[in-house]
Amino acid sequence: MPHILLPPGWNGRERDVTDPGVYQHRRAFLRQLGLGTVGLLTAGSALGCAREVAPGASATPEGPLDTIPSNAPRDGYPAPRDARFTVERAATDRLSASSYNNFYEFIGDPSDIKKVWPYTGDYEPFPWTLRVGGLVEHPFEIGLEDLFREMGLEERIYRFRCVEAWSMVIPWTGFPLRKLIDRCRPLSTATHVRFISESRPRQMPGVRTQPWYDWPYYEGLRLDEATNELAFVATGMYGEPLTKQNGSPLRLALPWKYGYKGPKAIARIEFVNEQPATFWNDLQPSEYGFLSNVNPNIPHPRWSQASERFIASASNVNRVPTELFNGYGEWVADLYPDEPREPTRPIAR
Ligand code: MTE
């Protein structure tokens, strides 16, 4: 696929790329949610490409909670809660967490790119095989039902912070990434882990209509980050399997990093011996670094990260201060001696 560099959805002032009617309409929607005006529209939508795609009439889900695949494994749900991971704020209401999403593979309406769920009707994730390989002693391929049974499921309530300065609190179900890493036994030469998402043009409208992105979505972590206790493979949320728009059948939840570090619909995991390229960093390296730890001291080049809008529900959005490492310093601060602890100028790391 040709790799034409166009900026990510939050790049550029929105009014510079978009028909005024379109962005004013969305601003009204965002105001309803109490959200800011961080640019949210893909440059591609300014080209009008995605307008041809509408959800298949027969497959259109009835609502945002109607998108849990009917054949998703349900053994182990609801999972026991790990009491170490709770949050003082109440969890975001389920409808908001399932309605307001970032999942570029499913952008079906360029005027409202957060509305992902109506465009997931054709996506059939199960059965799913996860492939794990690269610099490991035991590469493997495994069906998710077997993987979930082997790993065991638990629930963790994590803060979730998007680089766009909104946040939620989500009860995830899943298992520590470290358990999966123990299964394949990385070689001593492995330093990093790559995650590659699924890309299905026939089932994912955004993949068809946004060919300028270098699908599939790809992300990466240092090995010491991936084996940190916090790094979690999420298979569900709110006590049930993941909805399609939230990343079915499995995704990463990395609560100390900005949300884009957590790939959805992971198909492959590879152990490598150098820092891997990542999707947004390749598109806009000055704005989206490899580390991307939540840090109020490092403003995004075009907006502050000192505070965030916490979405409790669509009608209850409060501005709260952002915490270094999203409040998870006790777990991860040692990994980052160079992370700025004082206000600094924008840097992408
Ligand atoms: N993974 C894939 N494959 N495609 C995406 O577009 N978006 C990322 C991340 N993972 C994305 C992805 C971004 S920018 C964020 S903020 C979170 O998913 C959003 O997760 P949510 O929709 O469950 O809130």
GROMACS .gro file of C-alpha atoms and ligand atoms in nm:
model
  373
    1MET     CA    1   0.000   0.000   0.000
    2PRO     CA    2   0.143   0.342  -0.082
    3HIS     CA    3   0.227   0.533   0.232
    4ILE     CA    4   0.107   0.889   0.181
    5LEU     CA    5   0.181   1.097   0.486
    6LEU     CA    6  -0.125   1.279   0.606
    7PRO     CA    7  -0.171   1.402   0.959
    8PRO     CA    8  -0.364   1.211   1.223
    9GLY     CA    9  -0.713   1.314   1.313
   10TRP     CA   10  -0.616   1.548   1.593
   11ASN     CA   11  -0.350   1.721   1.386
   12GLY     CA   12  -0.399   2.070   1.255
   13ARG     CA   13  -0.662   2.323   1.345
   14GLU     CA   14  -0.986   2.164   1.251
   15ARG     CA   15  -1.127   2.467   1.075
   16ASP     CA   16  -0.826   2.470   0.844
   17VAL     CA   17  -0.918   2.139   0.688
   18THR     CA   18  -1.292   2.105   0.718
   19ASP     CA   19  -1.605   2.239   0.567
   20PRO     CA   20  -1.742   2.484   0.832
   21GLY     CA   21  -2.083   2.318   0.841
   22VAL     CA   22  -1.923   1.989   0.928
   23TYR     CA   23  -1.707   2.110   1.210
   24GLN     CA   24  -1.973   2.337   1.357
   25HIS     CA   25  -2.208   2.041   1.371
   26ARG     CA   26  -1.949   1.833   1.553
   27ARG     CA   27  -1.858   2.118   1.786
   28ALA     CA   28  -2.221   2.116   1.901
   29PHE     CA   29  -2.192   1.745   1.969
   30LEU     CA   30  -1.866   1.792   2.158
   31ARG     CA   31  -2.013   2.077   2.358
   32GLN     CA   32  -2.288   1.840   2.461
   33LEU     CA   33  -2.018   1.607   2.588
   34GLY     CA   34  -1.842   1.905   2.743
   35LEU     CA   35  -1.532   1.836   2.536
   36GLY     CA   36  -1.282   2.076   2.391
   37THR     CA   37  -1.213   2.158   2.034
   38VAL     CA   38  -0.898   1.960   1.978
   39GLY     CA   39  -0.892   1.880   1.608
   40LEU     CA   40  -1.070   1.555   1.565
   41LEU     CA   41  -1.127   1.517   1.196
   42THR     CA   42  -0.909   1.319   0.961
   43ALA     CA   43  -0.752   1.513   0.681
   44GLY     CA   44  -0.898   1.242   0.462
   45SER     CA   45  -1.247   1.336   0.558
   46ALA     CA   46  -1.180   1.681   0.420
   47LEU     CA   47  -1.135   1.500   0.092
   48GLY     CA   48  -1.478   1.352   0.134
   49CYS     CA   49  -1.357   0.997   0.074
   50ALA     CA   50  -1.536   0.826   0.358
   51ARG     CA   51  -1.878   0.957   0.262
   52GLU     CA   52  -1.945   0.665   0.034
   53VAL     CA   53  -1.946   0.421   0.321
   54ALA     CA   54  -2.255   0.361   0.523
   55PRO     CA   55  -2.304   0.070   0.759
   56GLY     CA   56  -2.461  -0.229   0.588
   57ALA     CA   57  -2.833  -0.204   0.648
   58SER     CA   58  -2.872  -0.561   0.767
   59ALA     CA   59  -2.565  -0.546   0.989
   60THR     CA   60  -2.616  -0.211   1.160
   61PRO     CA   61  -2.604  -0.262   1.535
   62GLU     CA   62  -2.901  -0.133   1.731
   63GLY     CA   63  -2.689   0.052   1.983
   64PRO     CA   64  -2.342   0.080   2.133
   65LEU     CA   65  -2.396  -0.215   2.366
   66ASP     CA   66  -2.532  -0.433   2.085
   67THR     CA   67  -2.180  -0.480   1.948
   68ILE     CA   68  -2.038  -0.750   2.174
   69PRO     CA   69  -1.978  -1.036   1.928
   70SER     CA   70  -2.241  -1.303   1.995
   71ASN     CA   71  -1.975  -1.578   1.980
   72ALA     CA   72  -1.725  -1.406   2.213
   73PRO     CA   73  -1.607  -1.651   2.482
   74ARG     CA   74  -1.779  -1.572   2.813
   75ASP     CA   75  -1.607  -1.822   3.040
   76GLY     CA   76  -1.462  -1.644   3.340
   77TYR     CA   77  -1.701  -1.345   3.329
   78PRO     CA   78  -1.755  -1.159   3.549
   79ALA     CA   79  -1.395  -1.195   3.663
   80PRO     CA   80  -1.273  -1.143   4.021
   81ARG     CA   81  -1.147  -0.791   4.088
   82ASP     CA   82  -0.781  -0.728   4.166
   83ALA     CA   83  -0.817  -0.496   4.466
   84ARG     CA   84  -0.479  -0.333   4.402
   85PHE     CA   85  -0.626  -0.152   4.106
   86THR     CA   86  -0.913   0.071   4.197
   87VAL     CA   87  -0.969   0.441   4.135
   88GLU     CA   88  -1.114   0.696   4.376
   89ARG     CA   89  -1.350   0.831   4.103
   90ALA     CA   90  -1.653   0.630   3.998
   91ALA     CA   91  -1.618   0.444   3.669
   92THR     CA   92  -1.730   0.625   3.356
   93ASP     CA   93  -2.079   0.521   3.264
   94ARG     CA   94  -2.073   0.229   3.028
   95LEU     CA   95  -2.271   0.394   2.753
   96SER     CA   96  -2.022   0.682   2.723
   97ALA     CA   97  -1.722   0.448   2.719
   98SER     CA   98  -1.887   0.246   2.443
   99SER     CA   99  -2.014   0.543   2.241
  100TYR     CA  100  -1.722   0.786   2.232
  101ASN     CA  101  -1.430   0.601   2.076
  102ASN     CA  102  -1.111   0.626   1.876
  103PHE     CA  103  -1.079   0.340   1.627
  104TYR     CA  104  -0.971   0.472   1.289
  105GLU     CA  105  -1.030   0.140   1.115
  106PHE     CA  106  -1.403   0.203   1.168
  107ILE     CA  107  -1.446   0.566   1.080
  108GLY     CA  108  -1.761   0.561   0.874
  109ASP     CA  109  -1.879   0.920   0.912
  110PRO     CA  110  -1.614   1.187   0.860
  111SER     CA  111  -1.828   1.447   1.033
  112ASP     CA  112  -1.827   1.250   1.357
  113ILE     CA  113  -1.517   1.038   1.383
  114LYS     CA  114  -1.580   0.943   1.745
  115LYS     CA  115  -1.896   0.758   1.643
  116VAL     CA  116  -1.746   0.420   1.574
  117TRP     CA  117  -2.003   0.165   1.686
  118PRO     CA  118  -2.255   0.207   1.398
  119TYR     CA  119  -1.982   0.102   1.152
  120THR     CA  120  -1.880  -0.223   1.321
  121GLY     CA  121  -2.171  -0.432   1.192
  122ASP     CA  122  -1.969  -0.626   0.935
  123TYR     CA  123  -1.680  -0.701   1.169
  124GLU     CA  124  -1.673  -1.063   1.288
  125PRO     CA  125  -1.367  -1.104   1.508
  126PHE     CA  126  -1.428  -1.462   1.628
  127PRO     CA  127  -1.278  -1.717   1.580
  128TRP     CA  128  -0.945  -1.539   1.627
  129THR     CA  129  -0.588  -1.666   1.631
  130LEU     CA  130  -0.319  -1.465   1.807
  131ARG     CA  131   0.034  -1.511   1.669
  132VAL     CA  132   0.333  -1.454   1.898
  133GLY     CA  133   0.688  -1.476   1.763
  134GLY     CA  134   1.015  -1.304   1.679
  135LEU     CA  135   1.302  -1.329   1.928
  136VAL     CA  136   1.145  -1.588   2.157
  137GLU     CA  137   1.217  -1.947   2.260
  138HIS     CA  138   0.860  -2.060   2.206
  139PRO     CA  139   0.672  -1.888   1.927
  140PHE     CA  140   0.306  -1.987   1.926
  141GLU     CA  141  -0.031  -1.943   1.764
  142ILE     CA  142  -0.335  -1.983   1.983
  143GLY     CA  143  -0.711  -1.951   1.957
  144LEU     CA  144  -0.843  -1.693   2.197
  145GLU     CA  145  -1.077  -1.927   2.382
  146ASP     CA  146  -0.775  -2.140   2.479
  147LEU     CA  147  -0.564  -1.836   2.558
  148PHE     CA  148  -0.824  -1.682   2.788
  149ARG     CA  149  -0.873  -2.014   2.971
  150GLU     CA  150  -0.500  -2.058   3.016
  151MET     CA  151  -0.428  -1.703   3.129
  152GLY     CA  152  -0.730  -1.671   3.359
  153LEU     CA  153  -0.926  -1.347   3.376
  154GLU     CA  154  -0.933  -1.073   3.638
  155GLU     CA  155  -1.085  -0.728   3.661
  156ARG     CA  156  -0.886  -0.409   3.710
  157ILE     CA  157  -1.023  -0.057   3.732
  158TYR     CA  158  -0.784   0.178   3.554
  159ARG     CA  159  -0.774   0.544   3.468
  160PHE     CA  160  -0.766   0.603   3.091
  161ARG     CA  161  -0.616   0.923   2.949
  162CYS     CA  162  -0.631   1.017   2.580
  163VAL     CA  163  -0.368   1.251   2.434
  164GLU     CA  164  -0.661   1.472   2.332
  165ALA     CA  165  -0.697   1.570   2.703
  166TRP     CA  166  -1.009   1.374   2.791
  167SER     CA  167  -1.016   1.086   3.034
  168MET     CA  168  -1.234   0.805   3.166
  169VAL     CA  169  -1.223   0.535   3.434
  170ILE     CA  170  -1.277   0.186   3.294
  171PRO     CA  171  -1.323  -0.153   3.460
  172TRP     CA  172  -1.127  -0.383   3.229
  173THR     CA  173  -1.135  -0.762   3.226
  174GLY     CA  174  -0.826  -0.946   3.104
  175PHE     CA  175  -0.483  -1.065   3.216
  176PRO     CA  176  -0.137  -0.917   3.270
  177LEU     CA  177   0.069  -0.896   2.951
  178ARG     CA  178   0.357  -1.044   3.148
  179LYS     CA  179   0.176  -1.379   3.170
  180LEU     CA  180   0.166  -1.401   2.792
  181ILE     CA  181   0.531  -1.298   2.771
  182ASP     CA  182   0.627  -1.571   3.017
  183ARG     CA  183   0.460  -1.822   2.787
  184CYS     CA  184   0.684  -1.745   2.487
  185ARG     CA  185   1.008  -1.674   2.681
  186PRO     CA  186   1.182  -1.386   2.501
  187LEU     CA  187   1.549  -1.441   2.412
  188SER     CA  188   1.809  -1.230   2.591
  189THR     CA  189   1.851  -1.032   2.267
  190ALA     CA  190   1.489  -0.909   2.272
  191THR     CA  191   1.461  -0.547   2.386
  192HIS     CA  192   1.119  -0.439   2.257
  193VAL     CA  193   0.776  -0.576   2.166
  194ARG     CA  194   0.572  -0.488   1.858
  195PHE     CA  195   0.194  -0.516   1.843
  196ILE     CA  196   0.016  -0.536   1.511
  197SER     CA  197  -0.358  -0.486   1.485
  198GLU     CA  198  -0.591  -0.662   1.247
  199SER     CA  199  -0.671  -0.490   0.920
  200ARG     CA  200  -0.975  -0.614   0.725
  201PRO     CA  201  -1.081  -0.383   0.445
  202ARG     CA  202  -1.404  -0.578   0.388
  203GLN     CA  203  -1.513  -0.552   0.750
  204MET     CA  204  -1.352  -0.225   0.856
  205PRO     CA  205  -1.483   0.072   0.655
  206GLY     CA  206  -1.209   0.308   0.771
  207VAL     CA  207  -0.939   0.082   0.626
  208ARG     CA  208  -1.110   0.098   0.286
  209THR     CA  209  -1.172   0.470   0.283
  210GLN     CA  210  -0.848   0.597   0.439
  211PRO     CA  211  -0.576   0.434   0.227
  212TRP     CA  212  -0.335   0.711   0.320
  213TYR     CA  213  -0.284   0.547   0.659
  214ASP     CA  214  -0.027   0.272   0.674
  215TRP     CA  215  -0.254  -0.012   0.789
  216PRO     CA  216  -0.244  -0.221   0.993
  217TYR     CA  217  -0.215  -0.007   1.310
  218TYR     CA  218   0.112  -0.088   1.486
  219GLU     CA  219   0.251   0.000   1.826
  220GLY     CA  220   0.539  -0.095   2.051
  221LEU     CA  221   0.681  -0.102   2.403
  222ARG     CA  222   1.018  -0.155   2.562
  223LEU     CA  223   1.039  -0.501   2.714
  224ASP     CA  224   1.063  -0.360   3.067
  225GLU     CA  225   0.741  -0.164   3.004
  226ALA     CA  226   0.566  -0.468   2.860
  227THR     CA  227   0.655  -0.680   3.162
  228ASN     CA  228   0.552  -0.412   3.413
  229GLU     CA  229   0.272  -0.526   3.639
  230LEU     CA  230   0.037  -0.257   3.503
  231ALA     CA  231   0.054  -0.364   3.137
  232PHE     CA  232  -0.276  -0.542   3.079
  233VAL     CA  233  -0.432  -0.733   2.791
  234ALA     CA  234  -0.798  -0.637   2.797
  235THR     CA  235  -1.051  -0.888   2.669
  236GLY     CA  236  -1.356  -0.725   2.823
  237MET     CA  237  -1.495  -0.427   3.009
  238TYR     CA  238  -1.781  -0.370   3.253
  239GLY     CA  239  -1.791  -0.743   3.329
  240GLU     CA  240  -1.854  -0.853   2.969
  241PRO     CA  241  -1.644  -0.922   2.657
  242LEU     CA  242  -1.524  -0.614   2.469
  243THR     CA  243  -1.756  -0.443   2.229
  244LYS     CA  244  -1.621  -0.423   1.875
  245GLN     CA  245  -1.563  -0.047   1.899
  246ASN     CA  246  -1.361  -0.088   2.219
  247GLY     CA  247  -1.119  -0.327   2.048
  248SER     CA  248  -1.270  -0.675   2.035
  249PRO     CA  249  -1.132  -0.933   2.069
  250LEU     CA  250  -0.830  -0.806   2.265
  251ARG     CA  251  -0.638  -0.481   2.317
  252LEU     CA  252  -0.382  -0.331   2.548
  253ALA     CA  253  -0.467  -0.116   2.851
  254LEU     CA  254  -0.158   0.083   2.960
  255PRO     CA  255  -0.293   0.329   3.214
  256TRP     CA  256   0.025   0.538   3.253
  257LYS     CA  257   0.045   0.612   2.879
  258TYR     CA  258  -0.173   0.805   2.638
  259GLY     CA  259  -0.449   0.592   2.491
  260TYR     CA  260  -0.298   0.557   2.144
  261LYS     CA  261  -0.021   0.338   2.289
  262GLY     CA  262  -0.288   0.070   2.342
  263PRO     CA  263  -0.359  -0.104   2.009
  264LYS     CA  264  -0.698  -0.264   1.958
  265ALA     CA  265  -0.782  -0.591   1.781
  266ILE     CA  266  -0.428  -0.725   1.821
  267ALA     CA  267  -0.344  -0.999   1.570
  268ARG     CA  268   0.033  -1.039   1.615
  269ILE     CA  269   0.294  -0.978   1.884
  270GLU     CA  270   0.663  -0.981   1.789
  271PHE     CA  271   0.975  -0.953   2.002
  272VAL     CA  272   1.252  -0.748   1.839
  273ASN     CA  273   1.595  -0.607   1.921
  274GLU     CA  274   1.540  -0.239   1.846
  275GLN     CA  275   1.279   0.029   1.909
  276PRO     CA  276   0.995  -0.048   1.667
  277ALA     CA  277   0.820   0.210   1.453
  278THR     CA  278   0.475   0.313   1.572
  279PHE     CA  279   0.171   0.431   1.377
  280TRP     CA  280   0.124   0.789   1.502
  281ASN     CA  281   0.493   0.850   1.555
  282ASP     CA  282   0.558   0.768   1.190
  283LEU     CA  283   0.287   1.012   1.086
  284GLN     CA  284   0.376   1.302   1.315
  285PRO     CA  285   0.700   1.237   1.508
  286SER     CA  286   0.720   1.584   1.659
  287GLU     CA  287   0.383   1.535   1.831
  288TYR     CA  288   0.349   1.166   1.915
  289GLY     CA  289   0.656   1.013   2.072
  290PHE     CA  290   0.746   0.654   2.132
  291LEU     CA  291   0.722   0.670   2.511
  292SER     CA  292   0.410   0.889   2.534
  293ASN     CA  293   0.378   0.869   2.910
  294VAL     CA  294   0.099   1.083   3.053
  295ASN     CA  295   0.282   1.394   3.173
  296PRO     CA  296   0.123   1.729   3.264
  297ASN     CA  297   0.469   1.890   3.239
  298ILE     CA  298   0.501   1.828   2.866
  299PRO     CA  299   0.241   2.018   2.665
  300HIS     CA  300   0.136   1.883   2.333
  301PRO     CA  301   0.272   2.128   2.073
  302ARG     CA  302  -0.081   2.263   2.022
  303TRP     CA  303  -0.249   2.225   2.360
  304SER     CA  304  -0.176   2.192   2.732
  305GLN     CA  305  -0.169   1.855   2.903
  306ALA     CA  306  -0.188   2.010   3.252
  307SER     CA  307  -0.553   1.917   3.294
  308GLU     CA  308  -0.810   1.693   3.132
  309ARG     CA  309  -1.185   1.662   3.095
  310PHE     CA  310  -1.296   1.361   3.292
  311ILE     CA  311  -1.600   1.203   3.129
  312ALA     CA  312  -1.815   1.054   3.406
  313SER     CA  313  -2.106   1.044   3.161
  314ALA     CA  314  -2.218   1.241   2.856
  315SER     CA  315  -2.381   1.501   3.082
  316ASN     CA  316  -2.118   1.499   3.357
  317VAL     CA  317  -1.775   1.613   3.239
  318ASN     CA  318  -1.537   1.779   3.485
  319ARG     CA  319  -1.198   1.937   3.437
  320VAL     CA  320  -0.939   1.780   3.668
  321PRO     CA  321  -0.562   1.816   3.695
  322THR     CA  322  -0.355   1.561   3.504
  323GLU     CA  323  -0.114   1.356   3.715
  324LEU     CA  324   0.235   1.247   3.615
  325PHE     CA  325   0.214   0.891   3.480
  326ASN     CA  326  -0.162   0.934   3.516
  327GLY     CA  327  -0.121   0.872   3.889
  328TYR     CA  328   0.063   0.539   3.846
  329GLY     CA  329   0.409   0.662   3.947
  330GLU     CA  330   0.445   0.404   4.222
  331TRP     CA  331   0.436   0.132   3.955
  332VAL     CA  332   0.631   0.288   3.670
  333ALA     CA  333   0.833   0.595   3.778
  334ASP     CA  334   1.152   0.389   3.815
  335LEU     CA  335   1.137   0.300   3.446
  336TYR     CA  336   1.173   0.664   3.344
  337PRO     CA  337   1.451   0.853   3.525
  338ASP     CA  338   1.456   1.107   3.240
  339GLU     CA  339   1.082   1.182   3.234
  340PRO     CA  340   1.046   1.559   3.298
  341ARG     CA  341   0.920   1.620   3.651
  342GLU     CA  342   0.898   1.998   3.596
  343PRO     CA  343   0.711   2.198   3.330
  344THR     CA  344   0.897   2.195   3.002
  345ARG     CA  345   0.845   2.281   2.638
  346PRO     CA  346   0.678   2.033   2.401
  347ILE     CA  347   0.892   1.734   2.324
  348ALA     CA  348   0.790   1.409   2.170
  349ARG     CA  349   0.950   1.116   2.347
  350MTE     N1  350  -0.604   0.081   1.799
  350MTE     C1  351  -0.632   0.069   1.668
  350MTE     N2  352  -0.610  -0.050   1.607
  350MTE     N3  353  -0.681   0.173   1.594
  350MTE     C2  354  -0.700   0.297   1.651
  350MTE     O1  355  -0.743   0.390   1.581
  350MTE     N4  356  -0.686   0.434   1.852
  350MTE     C3  357  -0.608   0.453   1.976
  350MTE     C4  358  -0.620   0.333   2.070
  350MTE     N5  359  -0.602   0.209   1.995
  350MTE     C5  360  -0.670   0.313   1.788
  350MTE     C6  361  -0.625   0.200   1.861
  350MTE     C7  362  -0.647   0.573   2.047
  350MTE     S1  363  -0.597   0.720   1.977
  350MTE     C8  364  -0.714   0.571   2.166
  350MTE     S2  365  -0.739   0.712   2.258
  350MTE     C9  366  -0.773   0.446   2.218
  350MTE     O2  367  -0.747   0.335   2.131
  350MTE    C10  368  -0.923   0.465   2.233
  350MTE     O3  369  -0.982   0.359   2.300
  350MTE     P1  370  -1.141   0.363   2.328
  350MTE     O4  371  -1.211   0.390   2.201
  350MTE     O5  372  -1.175   0.229   2.384
  350MTE     O6  373  -1.163   0.474   2.427
   0.00000   0.00000   0.00000
